[in-house]
């Protein structure tokens, strides 16, 4: 999984990164899985970045 | 014909609101927005929302009217909207009004998602009122949903709907001054910092406030494309719907149970006799029925008893009170009981001695009260003593303000012998030499044509019906 920059949300204001991510968690059980996957990808990316 | 751009409609470059010379409201759309509109108007939810009145009535404008070009492109087409009778802002709404406006927003989001559309924002400024019916006005906020995308407007929804309601319900903090102080609303971090340990366990707080604030404060997230990560992780529109439905349950369950406030108890505790009340109603009704009125203001409306009388023979009544609880009670009472043959009544929290001026970009985005529509008739009952003695407003300035509004007046003067005025004067030096019946009579007849006066049976209250000299 790659966290490359890709402008997908075409908002005319800043929707807030954290606010977007949180929606997977408040979106029910399936959403929690998404949040878990997101966190895992996030940790891997950070880890890779520090090497 | 010249089109005048609406000063608040500048953020979304895909569309802009204009006023035509006849006062009509139209919206110019970019090619992209026009294609979204074209797709949306064929959906079932759009038809239903228009029929039910949830969405502002909108038609394509077929004449050759062309709006001025935008900075980047020519407009592809124009829409014509129904005119909202009196524009209001979330910082003037009561708790129940903000909640109902939020529920309308969520209903539309849910219905749109069911047909693969979404709302691209989530601000409370997308909603206006026809009387006590909330109306979603930003039709270009609806667009086709792209698979895997979260709801961009979620933070806006929290900041302008959810957090203000949570603060009022959980902390008894009035949200109106806060929303007026910052048009973007209350940030997740601010909302969280106002919560106590106990609040952490209340509905909505752990996820929508605590986690939201925590995630917003992670600077590391700024380096990550959250949307891309969510798409890759399998985010689906069902999760937005689940969130919208969860927010609906949360909002519906929020209750505000405030301590009794000064004005909301006024009707029960005031010094009127039944005879005085009857006489006053007859006087007001006679003024209201002396001709057909357009916009009527009832300033210091309290229970809205006289607003209802004004609605019998006018186009639109706006009922103001400084007390959010009085407005909330009036709103709830109108919801359960309002004569459909009467004019719509819009209750708003507004304090004449603390009115907001223009706010936002250039101070023109959210307009001052007077700029949003001048009344033809104003009811100002049992209020003058509060303004002059309670707040120190000079009597001459008060009457000049009304005269300059160009409104006719039904106004009540309560003499210093009245128990309510005695109560106001307690503990103050009585240096209100202007607050005398003779001075009031003289000033009023200098600025207005006084048509009729009547002293109530108790002898301490006098009613005046005074016509504006500038009115047509």
Coordinates of C-alpha atoms in Angstrom, one line a residue:
Chain A
X1 CA 0.0 0.0 0.0
X2 CA 1.5 3.3 -1.0
X3 CA 0.5 6.7 0.5
X4 CA 1.3 8.7 -2.5
X5 CA -0.2 12.2 -2.9
X6 CA -3.4 12.1 -4.9
X7 CA -6.0 14.8 -4.7
X8 CA -9.2 12.9 -4.5
X9 CA -11.4 15.1 -2.3
X10 CA -12.2 18.1 -4.4
X11 CA -13.3 20.4 -1.6
X12 CA -13.1 24.1 -1.9
X13 CA -12.1 24.3 1.8
X14 CA -9.7 22.2 4.0
X15 CA -11.7 19.1 5.0
X16 CA -9.1 18.2 7.6
X17 CA -7.0 15.1 7.3
X18 CA -8.0 13.9 10.8
X19 CA -11.7 14.5 10.1
X20 CA -11.5 12.4 6.9
X21 CA -9.7 9.5 8.7
X22 CA -12.1 9.6 11.7
X23 CA -15.0 8.9 9.3
X24 CA -13.9 5.3 8.9
X25 CA -14.1 4.9 12.7
X26 CA -17.5 6.4 13.2
X27 CA -18.8 4.5 10.2
X28 CA -19.6 1.3 12.0
X29 CA -17.8 -2.1 12.3
X30 CA -16.6 -2.3 8.7
X31 CA -15.3 1.2 9.2
X32 CA -13.2 0.2 12.2
X33 CA -11.4 -2.4 10.0
X34 CA -10.7 0.4 7.5
X35 CA -9.4 2.6 10.4
X36 CA -7.1 -0.4 11.5
X37 CA -5.8 -0.8 8.0
X38 CA -5.3 3.0 7.7
X39 CA -3.3 3.0 11.0
X40 CA -1.2 0.1 9.9
X41 CA -0.4 1.8 6.6
X42 CA 0.4 5.0 8.5
X43 CA 2.8 3.2 10.9
X44 CA 4.5 1.4 8.1
X45 CA 4.9 4.6 6.2
X46 CA 6.4 6.4 9.2
X47 CA 8.7 3.5 9.9
X48 CA 9.9 3.4 6.3
X49 CA 10.4 7.1 6.4
X50 CA 12.8 6.9 9.4
X51 CA 15.1 4.3 8.0
Chain B
X1 CA -30.0 44.1 -16.7
X2 CA -27.3 44.2 -14.0
X3 CA -26.7 41.3 -11.7
X4 CA -25.3 41.9 -8.3
X5 CA -23.0 39.3 -6.7
X6 CA -24.0 38.0 -3.3
X7 CA -21.1 38.8 -1.0
X8 CA -21.0 35.5 0.9
X9 CA -21.0 33.3 -2.2
X10 CA -17.3 33.4 -3.2
X11 CA -15.6 30.3 -1.8
X12 CA -16.9 27.7 -4.3
X13 CA -15.5 28.7 -7.7
X14 CA -17.9 26.3 -9.4
X15 CA -20.9 28.6 -8.7
X16 CA -21.9 32.0 -7.6
X17 CA -25.1 33.6 -6.4
X18 CA -26.4 36.8 -7.9
X19 CA -29.4 39.0 -7.4
X20 CA -31.3 40.4 -10.4
X21 CA -32.9 43.8 -10.6
X22 CA -36.3 42.3 -9.6
X23 CA -34.8 41.0 -6.4
X24 CA -34.8 37.4 -7.7
X25 CA -32.0 35.0 -6.6
X26 CA -30.1 33.2 -9.3
X27 CA -27.0 31.1 -9.4
X28 CA -24.4 30.9 -12.1
X29 CA -22.8 27.5 -12.6
X30 CA -19.5 26.4 -14.2
X31 CA -19.6 23.7 -16.8
X32 CA -18.6 21.1 -14.2
X33 CA -21.3 22.2 -11.7
X34 CA -23.9 22.3 -14.5
X35 CA -23.2 18.7 -15.4
X36 CA -23.6 17.8 -11.7
X37 CA -26.9 19.7 -11.6
X38 CA -28.1 18.0 -14.7
X39 CA -27.4 14.6 -13.2
X40 CA -28.9 15.5 -9.8
X41 CA -32.2 17.0 -11.0
X42 CA -33.2 13.6 -12.5
X43 CA -32.8 11.8 -9.2
X44 CA -35.7 10.7 -7.0
X45 CA -34.3 12.3 -3.9
X46 CA -34.0 15.7 -5.6
X47 CA -37.7 15.5 -6.8
X48 CA -38.8 14.4 -3.3
X49 CA -36.8 17.1 -1.5
X50 CA -38.2 19.8 -3.8
X51 CA -41.8 18.5 -3.4
X52 CA -41.5 18.3 0.4
X53 CA -39.9 21.8 0.6
X54 CA -36.6 20.5 2.1
X55 CA -34.7 21.9 -0.8
X56 CA -35.0 25.4 -2.1
X57 CA -37.2 25.6 -5.2
X58 CA -35.0 25.8 -8.2
X59 CA -35.5 26.1 -11.9
X60 CA -33.3 26.5 -14.9
X61 CA -33.2 30.1 -16.1
X62 CA -33.8 30.1 -19.8
X63 CA -33.6 33.7 -20.7
X64 CA -30.5 35.3 -22.1
X65 CA -29.4 36.7 -18.7
X66 CA -25.6 36.2 -18.5
X67 CA -23.8 36.6 -15.2
X68 CA -20.4 38.4 -15.2
X69 CA -17.6 36.0 -15.9
X70 CA -15.8 34.3 -13.0
X71 CA -12.0 34.7 -12.6
X72 CA -11.3 31.6 -14.5
X73 CA -14.1 30.6 -16.8
X74 CA -17.4 31.6 -18.3
X75 CA -20.5 30.3 -16.6
X76 CA -22.2 27.5 -18.4
X77 CA -25.7 28.2 -17.2
X78 CA -28.0 29.9 -14.7
X79 CA -30.5 28.7 -12.1
X80 CA -33.3 30.6 -10.5
X81 CA -34.1 30.1 -6.8
X82 CA -37.1 30.8 -4.7
X83 CA -36.5 33.9 -2.5
X84 CA -36.1 33.2 1.2
X85 CA -38.4 35.7 3.0
X86 CA -35.9 36.7 5.7
X87 CA -32.2 35.6 5.7
X88 CA -31.0 34.4 9.1
X89 CA -27.8 32.9 10.5
X90 CA -27.1 29.9 12.8
X91 CA -25.9 32.3 15.6
X92 CA -29.5 33.6 15.7
X93 CA -31.2 30.2 15.9
X94 CA -32.3 28.4 19.1
X95 CA -31.1 25.0 20.1
X96 CA -34.1 23.2 18.5
X97 CA -33.7 25.2 15.3
X98 CA -30.0 24.3 14.9
X99 CA -30.8 20.7 15.7
X100 CA -33.6 20.5 13.1
X101 CA -31.4 22.3 10.5
X102 CA -28.7 19.7 11.2
X103 CA -31.2 16.8 10.9
X104 CA -32.3 18.2 7.5
X105 CA -28.7 18.3 6.4
X106 CA -28.1 14.7 7.5
X107 CA -31.4 13.5 5.9
X108 CA -30.4 15.0 2.6
X109 CA -26.9 13.5 2.8
X110 CA -28.3 10.0 3.5
X111 CA -30.9 10.3 0.7
X112 CA -28.3 11.5 -1.7
X113 CA -25.9 8.7 -0.9
X114 CA -28.6 6.2 -1.5
X115 CA -28.5 7.3 -5.1
X116 CA -24.7 7.7 -5.4
X117 CA -24.7 11.4 -4.7
X118 CA -23.1 13.3 -1.8
X119 CA -23.0 16.7 -0.2
X120 CA -19.6 18.3 -0.8
X121 CA -19.8 20.4 2.4
X122 CA -21.5 20.4 5.8
X123 CA -21.9 23.9 7.0
X124 CA -25.0 25.2 8.9
X125 CA -25.0 28.2 6.5
X126 CA -26.4 25.8 3.9
X127 CA -29.8 26.1 5.7
X128 CA -32.3 28.9 5.8
X129 CA -35.9 29.1 7.0
X130 CA -39.4 29.6 5.6
X131 CA -41.1 30.4 8.9
X132 CA -40.3 27.4 11.1
X133 CA -39.4 25.1 8.2
X134 CA -35.7 24.6 7.5
X135 CA -34.7 24.8 3.8
X136 CA -31.5 23.5 2.3
X137 CA -30.4 26.3 -0.1
X138 CA -27.1 25.3 -1.5
X139 CA -28.1 23.0 -4.4
X140 CA -24.6 23.0 -5.9
X141 CA -23.5 21.3 -2.7
X142 CA -25.0 18.1 -4.1
X143 CA -22.7 16.2 -6.5
X144 CA -22.0 12.7 -7.7
X145 CA -20.2 10.5 -5.2
X146 CA -16.8 9.1 -6.2
X147 CA -16.3 5.5 -4.9
X148 CA -14.2 5.4 -1.8
X149 CA -14.4 9.1 -0.9
X150 CA -15.2 10.2 2.6
X151 CA -17.5 13.2 3.3
X152 CA -15.5 16.3 3.0
X153 CA -18.1 18.3 5.0
X154 CA -17.8 16.2 8.2
X155 CA -15.6 18.6 10.0
X156 CA -17.8 21.6 9.0
X157 CA -20.8 19.7 10.3
X158 CA -19.2 19.1 13.6
X159 CA -18.0 22.7 13.9
X160 CA -21.2 24.4 13.0
X161 CA -23.9 21.9 14.1
X162 CA -22.7 19.1 16.4
X163 CA -20.3 20.9 18.8
X164 CA -22.6 23.9 19.4
X165 CA -25.4 21.5 20.2
X166 CA -23.2 19.4 22.5
X167 CA -22.0 22.4 24.4
X168 CA -25.6 23.6 24.9
X169 CA -26.9 20.2 25.9
X170 CA -24.0 19.0 28.0
X171 CA -22.5 22.2 29.4
X172 CA -25.4 24.6 29.2
X173 CA -23.1 27.0 27.2
X174 CA -25.1 29.1 24.8
X175 CA -23.7 28.6 21.3
X176 CA -25.0 31.7 19.7
X177 CA -22.2 34.1 20.9
X178 CA -19.6 31.6 19.9
X179 CA -20.9 31.0 16.4
X180 CA -21.2 34.8 16.0
X181 CA -17.6 35.1 17.2
X182 CA -16.3 32.7 14.6
X183 CA -18.2 31.9 11.5
X184 CA -16.4 28.6 11.0
X185 CA -17.7 27.4 14.3
X186 CA -16.1 25.6 17.3
X187 CA -13.0 23.5 16.5
X188 CA -12.7 19.9 17.7
X189 CA -9.8 21.0 20.0
X190 CA -11.8 23.8 21.6
X191 CA -14.8 21.6 22.1
X192 CA -12.7 18.9 23.7
X193 CA -11.0 21.4 26.1
X194 CA -14.4 22.5 27.4
X195 CA -15.4 18.9 28.3
X196 CA -14.8 17.4 31.7
X197 CA -13.8 13.8 32.6
X198 CA -17.4 12.9 33.1
X199 CA -18.3 14.2 29.6
X200 CA -15.9 11.7 28.0
X201 CA -18.5 9.0 28.7
X202 CA -21.4 11.0 27.2
X203 CA -22.9 10.1 23.7
X204 CA -20.9 11.5 20.9
X205 CA -18.0 12.8 22.9
X206 CA -15.4 9.9 22.7
X207 CA -15.4 9.7 18.8
X208 CA -16.7 13.0 17.5
X209 CA -15.0 15.2 20.0
X210 CA -12.0 13.5 21.7
X211 CA -10.7 11.4 18.8
X212 CA -11.5 14.2 16.4
X213 CA -9.4 16.6 18.4
X214 CA -6.6 14.1 18.8
X215 CA -6.5 13.3 15.1
X216 CA -6.6 17.0 14.1
X217 CA -3.7 17.7 16.4
X218 CA -1.5 15.1 14.8
X219 CA 0.7 17.1 12.5
X220 CA 2.1 13.9 11.0
X221 CA -1.3 13.4 9.3
X222 CA -0.6 16.4 7.2
X223 CA 2.1 14.5 5.3
X224 CA -0.3 11.7 4.5
X225 CA -3.0 11.7 1.8
X226 CA -5.8 10.5 4.0
X227 CA -8.3 10.1 1.2
X228 CA -5.9 7.9 -0.9
X229 CA -5.2 5.9 2.2
X230 CA -8.9 5.5 2.9
X231 CA -9.7 4.5 -0.6
X232 CA -6.9 1.9 -0.5
X233 CA -8.1 0.6 2.8
X234 CA -11.6 0.0 1.4
X235 CA -13.6 3.0 2.6
X236 CA -17.2 2.8 1.2
X237 CA -20.1 5.2 1.1
X238 CA -22.0 2.8 3.5
X239 CA -19.6 4.2 6.2
X240 CA -20.7 7.7 5.4
X241 CA -24.3 6.6 5.6
X242 CA -23.6 4.8 8.9
X243 CA -22.0 8.0 10.2
X244 CA -24.9 10.2 9.0
X245 CA -27.4 7.8 10.7
X246 CA -25.4 7.8 13.9
X247 CA -25.2 11.6 13.9
X248 CA -29.0 11.7 13.3
X249 CA -29.6 9.5 16.4
X250 CA -27.1 11.6 18.4
X251 CA -28.7 14.9 17.4
X252 CA -32.3 13.6 18.0
X253 CA -31.4 12.4 21.5
X254 CA -29.8 15.7 22.6
X255 CA -31.8 17.6 25.1
X256 CA -31.3 21.0 26.5
X257 CA -32.9 21.4 29.9
X258 CA -32.0 24.9 31.0
X259 CA -32.7 26.6 34.3
X260 CA -35.7 29.0 34.1
X261 CA -34.5 32.2 32.5
X262 CA -35.7 35.7 33.3
X263 CA -37.8 36.3 30.2
X264 CA -39.1 32.9 29.5
X265 CA -40.9 33.1 32.9
X266 CA -42.0 36.6 32.2
X267 CA -45.4 35.8 30.8
X268 CA -46.3 33.9 34.0
X269 CA -44.7 36.3 36.4
X270 CA -45.5 39.7 34.9
X271 CA -47.8 42.2 36.5
X272 CA -50.6 42.1 33.9
X273 CA -54.1 41.6 34.9
X274 CA -56.3 39.5 32.6
X275 CA -58.2 42.7 31.6
X276 CA -54.9 44.5 30.7
X277 CA -53.9 41.5 28.5
X278 CA -57.2 41.4 26.7
X279 CA -57.1 45.2 26.1
X280 CA -53.6 45.0 24.8
X281 CA -54.4 42.1 22.4
X282 CA -57.4 44.1 21.1
X283 CA -55.2 47.2 20.5
X284 CA -52.5 45.2 18.7
X285 CA -55.0 43.3 16.6
X286 CA -56.7 46.6 15.5
X287 CA -53.4 48.1 14.4
X288 CA -52.4 44.8 12.6
X289 CA -55.7 44.8 10.7
X290 CA -55.7 48.5 9.8
X291 CA -54.0 47.5 6.5
X292 CA -52.1 44.6 5.0
X293 CA -48.4 44.6 6.2
X294 CA -45.4 43.1 4.5
X295 CA -42.6 42.3 6.9
X296 CA -43.4 42.7 10.6
X297 CA -40.8 42.6 13.4
X298 CA -41.8 41.7 17.0
X299 CA -38.9 42.9 19.1
X300 CA -38.8 41.4 22.6
X301 CA -41.4 38.8 21.5
X302 CA -41.1 36.6 24.6
X303 CA -43.9 33.9 24.2
X304 CA -44.8 35.2 20.7
X305 CA -48.4 36.0 21.6
X306 CA -48.3 39.2 19.6
X307 CA -46.2 37.7 16.8
X308 CA -49.1 35.4 16.2
X309 CA -51.6 38.3 16.1
X310 CA -49.2 40.1 13.6
X311 CA -49.2 37.0 11.4
X312 CA -53.0 37.3 11.0
X313 CA -52.5 40.1 8.5
X314 CA -49.0 40.2 7.2
X315 CA -46.6 38.5 4.8
X316 CA -43.9 37.5 7.2
X317 CA -43.2 38.0 10.9
X318 CA -39.7 37.9 12.4
X319 CA -39.9 37.5 16.2
X320 CA -36.8 38.5 18.1
X321 CA -35.8 37.9 21.7
X322 CA -32.5 38.2 23.5
X323 CA -33.2 35.1 25.5
X324 CA -32.4 31.8 23.6
X325 CA -34.8 30.0 25.9
X326 CA -37.7 32.2 24.9
X327 CA -36.9 31.7 21.3
X328 CA -36.6 27.9 21.8
X329 CA -40.0 27.8 23.5
X330 CA -41.6 29.9 20.8
X331 CA -40.1 27.7 18.1
X332 CA -41.4 24.5 19.7
X333 CA -44.8 26.0 20.3
X334 CA -45.0 27.1 16.6
X335 CA -44.0 23.6 15.6
X336 CA -46.8 22.1 17.4
X337 CA -49.4 24.8 16.8
X338 CA -49.4 27.4 14.1
X339 CA -52.4 28.4 12.0
X340 CA -51.5 27.6 8.4
X341 CA -53.6 30.5 7.1
X342 CA -51.3 32.9 9.0
X343 CA -48.1 34.4 7.8
X344 CA -44.9 32.4 8.6
X345 CA -43.2 33.4 11.9
X346 CA -39.5 33.2 12.1
X347 CA -38.2 33.2 15.7
X348 CA -34.6 34.6 16.1
X349 CA -32.3 35.2 19.0
X350 CA -31.3 38.8 18.7
X351 CA -30.6 41.5 21.3
X352 CA -31.3 45.1 20.1
X353 CA -28.4 46.4 22.3
X354 CA -26.0 43.7 21.1
X355 CA -26.8 43.4 17.3
X356 CA -24.2 42.0 15.0
X357 CA -22.8 44.1 12.3
X358 CA -21.5 42.7 9.0
X359 CA -19.3 39.7 9.6
X360 CA -16.8 37.6 7.6
X361 CA -14.8 38.6 4.5
X362 CA -14.9 42.4 4.1
X363 CA -17.5 42.4 6.8
X364 CA -20.1 41.7 4.1
X365 CA -20.5 38.0 4.2
X366 CA -23.1 37.8 7.0
X367 CA -25.1 40.9 6.9
X368 CA -26.3 43.2 9.6
X369 CA -29.9 42.7 10.6
X370 CA -31.3 45.9 9.0
X371 CA -29.7 45.0 5.7
X372 CA -31.7 41.8 5.5
X373 CA -35.0 43.5 5.3
X374 CA -36.7 46.5 6.9
X375 CA -40.0 46.0 8.6
X376 CA -43.2 47.9 7.6
X377 CA -44.5 47.4 11.1
X378 CA -42.7 46.8 14.4
X379 CA -44.2 45.6 17.6
X380 CA -42.2 46.9 20.6
X381 CA -44.2 45.9 23.6
X382 CA -43.0 45.9 27.2
X383 CA -39.5 46.6 26.0
X384 CA -38.8 50.3 26.1
X385 CA -38.2 50.4 29.9
X386 CA -35.7 47.5 29.6
X387 CA -33.8 49.3 26.9
X388 CA -33.8 52.8 28.4
X389 CA -33.5 52.0 32.1
X390 CA -32.0 48.5 31.9
X391 CA -29.4 49.3 29.2
X392 CA -29.2 53.1 29.3
X393 CA -30.3 53.6 25.7
X394 CA -31.4 57.3 25.4
X395 CA -35.1 57.4 24.6
X396 CA -34.6 59.8 21.7
X397 CA -32.0 57.5 20.1
X398 CA -34.3 54.5 20.4
X399 CA -37.2 56.3 18.7
X400 CA -34.9 57.8 16.1
X401 CA -33.6 54.3 15.2
X402 CA -37.2 53.1 14.6
X403 CA -38.0 56.2 12.6
X404 CA -34.9 55.7 10.4
X405 CA -35.9 52.1 9.8
X406 CA -39.0 53.5 8.1
X407 CA -41.3 51.3 10.2
X408 CA -44.7 52.0 11.7
X409 CA -44.8 51.2 15.4
X410 CA -47.1 49.6 18.0
X411 CA -45.2 50.6 21.1
X412 CA -45.9 50.4 24.8
X413 CA -44.7 52.9 27.4
X414 CA -44.6 51.6 31.0
X415 CA -44.5 54.4 33.6
X416 CA -42.2 54.5 36.5
X417 CA -45.0 53.6 38.9
X418 CA -45.3 50.1 37.3
X419 CA -43.9 47.3 39.5
X420 CA -41.8 46.0 36.6
X421 CA -40.1 49.4 36.2
X422 CA -39.8 49.8 40.0
X423 CA -37.9 46.5 40.0
X424 CA -35.5 47.8 37.3
X425 CA -34.9 51.0 39.2
X426 CA -34.1 49.2 42.4
X427 CA -30.5 49.8 43.3
X428 CA -30.0 52.4 40.6
X429 CA -29.9 56.1 40.7
X430 CA -32.9 57.4 38.8
X431 CA -31.2 59.7 36.3
X432 CA -33.6 58.8 33.5
X433 CA -35.2 62.1 33.2
X434 CA -36.0 61.3 29.5
X435 CA -38.1 58.3 30.7
X436 CA -41.3 60.2 31.3
X437 CA -44.7 59.9 29.6
X438 CA -44.7 63.5 28.4
X439 CA -41.2 63.2 26.9
X440 CA -42.2 60.0 25.2
X441 CA -45.4 61.5 23.8
X442 CA -43.5 64.5 22.5
X443 CA -40.7 62.6 20.9
X444 CA -43.0 60.0 19.3
X445 CA -45.2 62.7 17.8
X446 CA -42.2 64.6 16.5
X447 CA -41.0 61.5 14.5
X448 CA -44.2 59.6 13.7
X449 CA -47.9 60.2 13.0
X450 CA -49.5 58.9 16.1
X451 CA -52.8 57.3 15.1
X452 CA -54.2 56.0 18.3
X453 CA -53.3 55.7 22.0
X454 CA -54.8 53.8 24.9
X455 CA -54.0 53.5 28.6
X456 CA -54.4 50.0 30.0
X457 CA -56.8 49.5 32.8
X458 CA -54.1 49.2 35.4
X459 CA -53.1 52.8 34.6
X460 CA -49.3 52.4 34.3
X461 CA -49.1 51.2 30.7
X462 CA -49.9 53.1 27.6
X463 CA -50.1 51.8 24.1
X464 CA -49.4 53.8 20.9
X465 CA -50.0 53.0 17.3
X466 CA -47.7 55.3 15.3
X467 CA -47.3 55.4 11.5
X468 CA -44.1 55.9 9.8
X469 CA -43.7 59.2 7.9
X470 CA -41.5 57.6 5.3
X471 CA -43.7 54.6 4.6
X472 CA -45.6 54.4 1.4

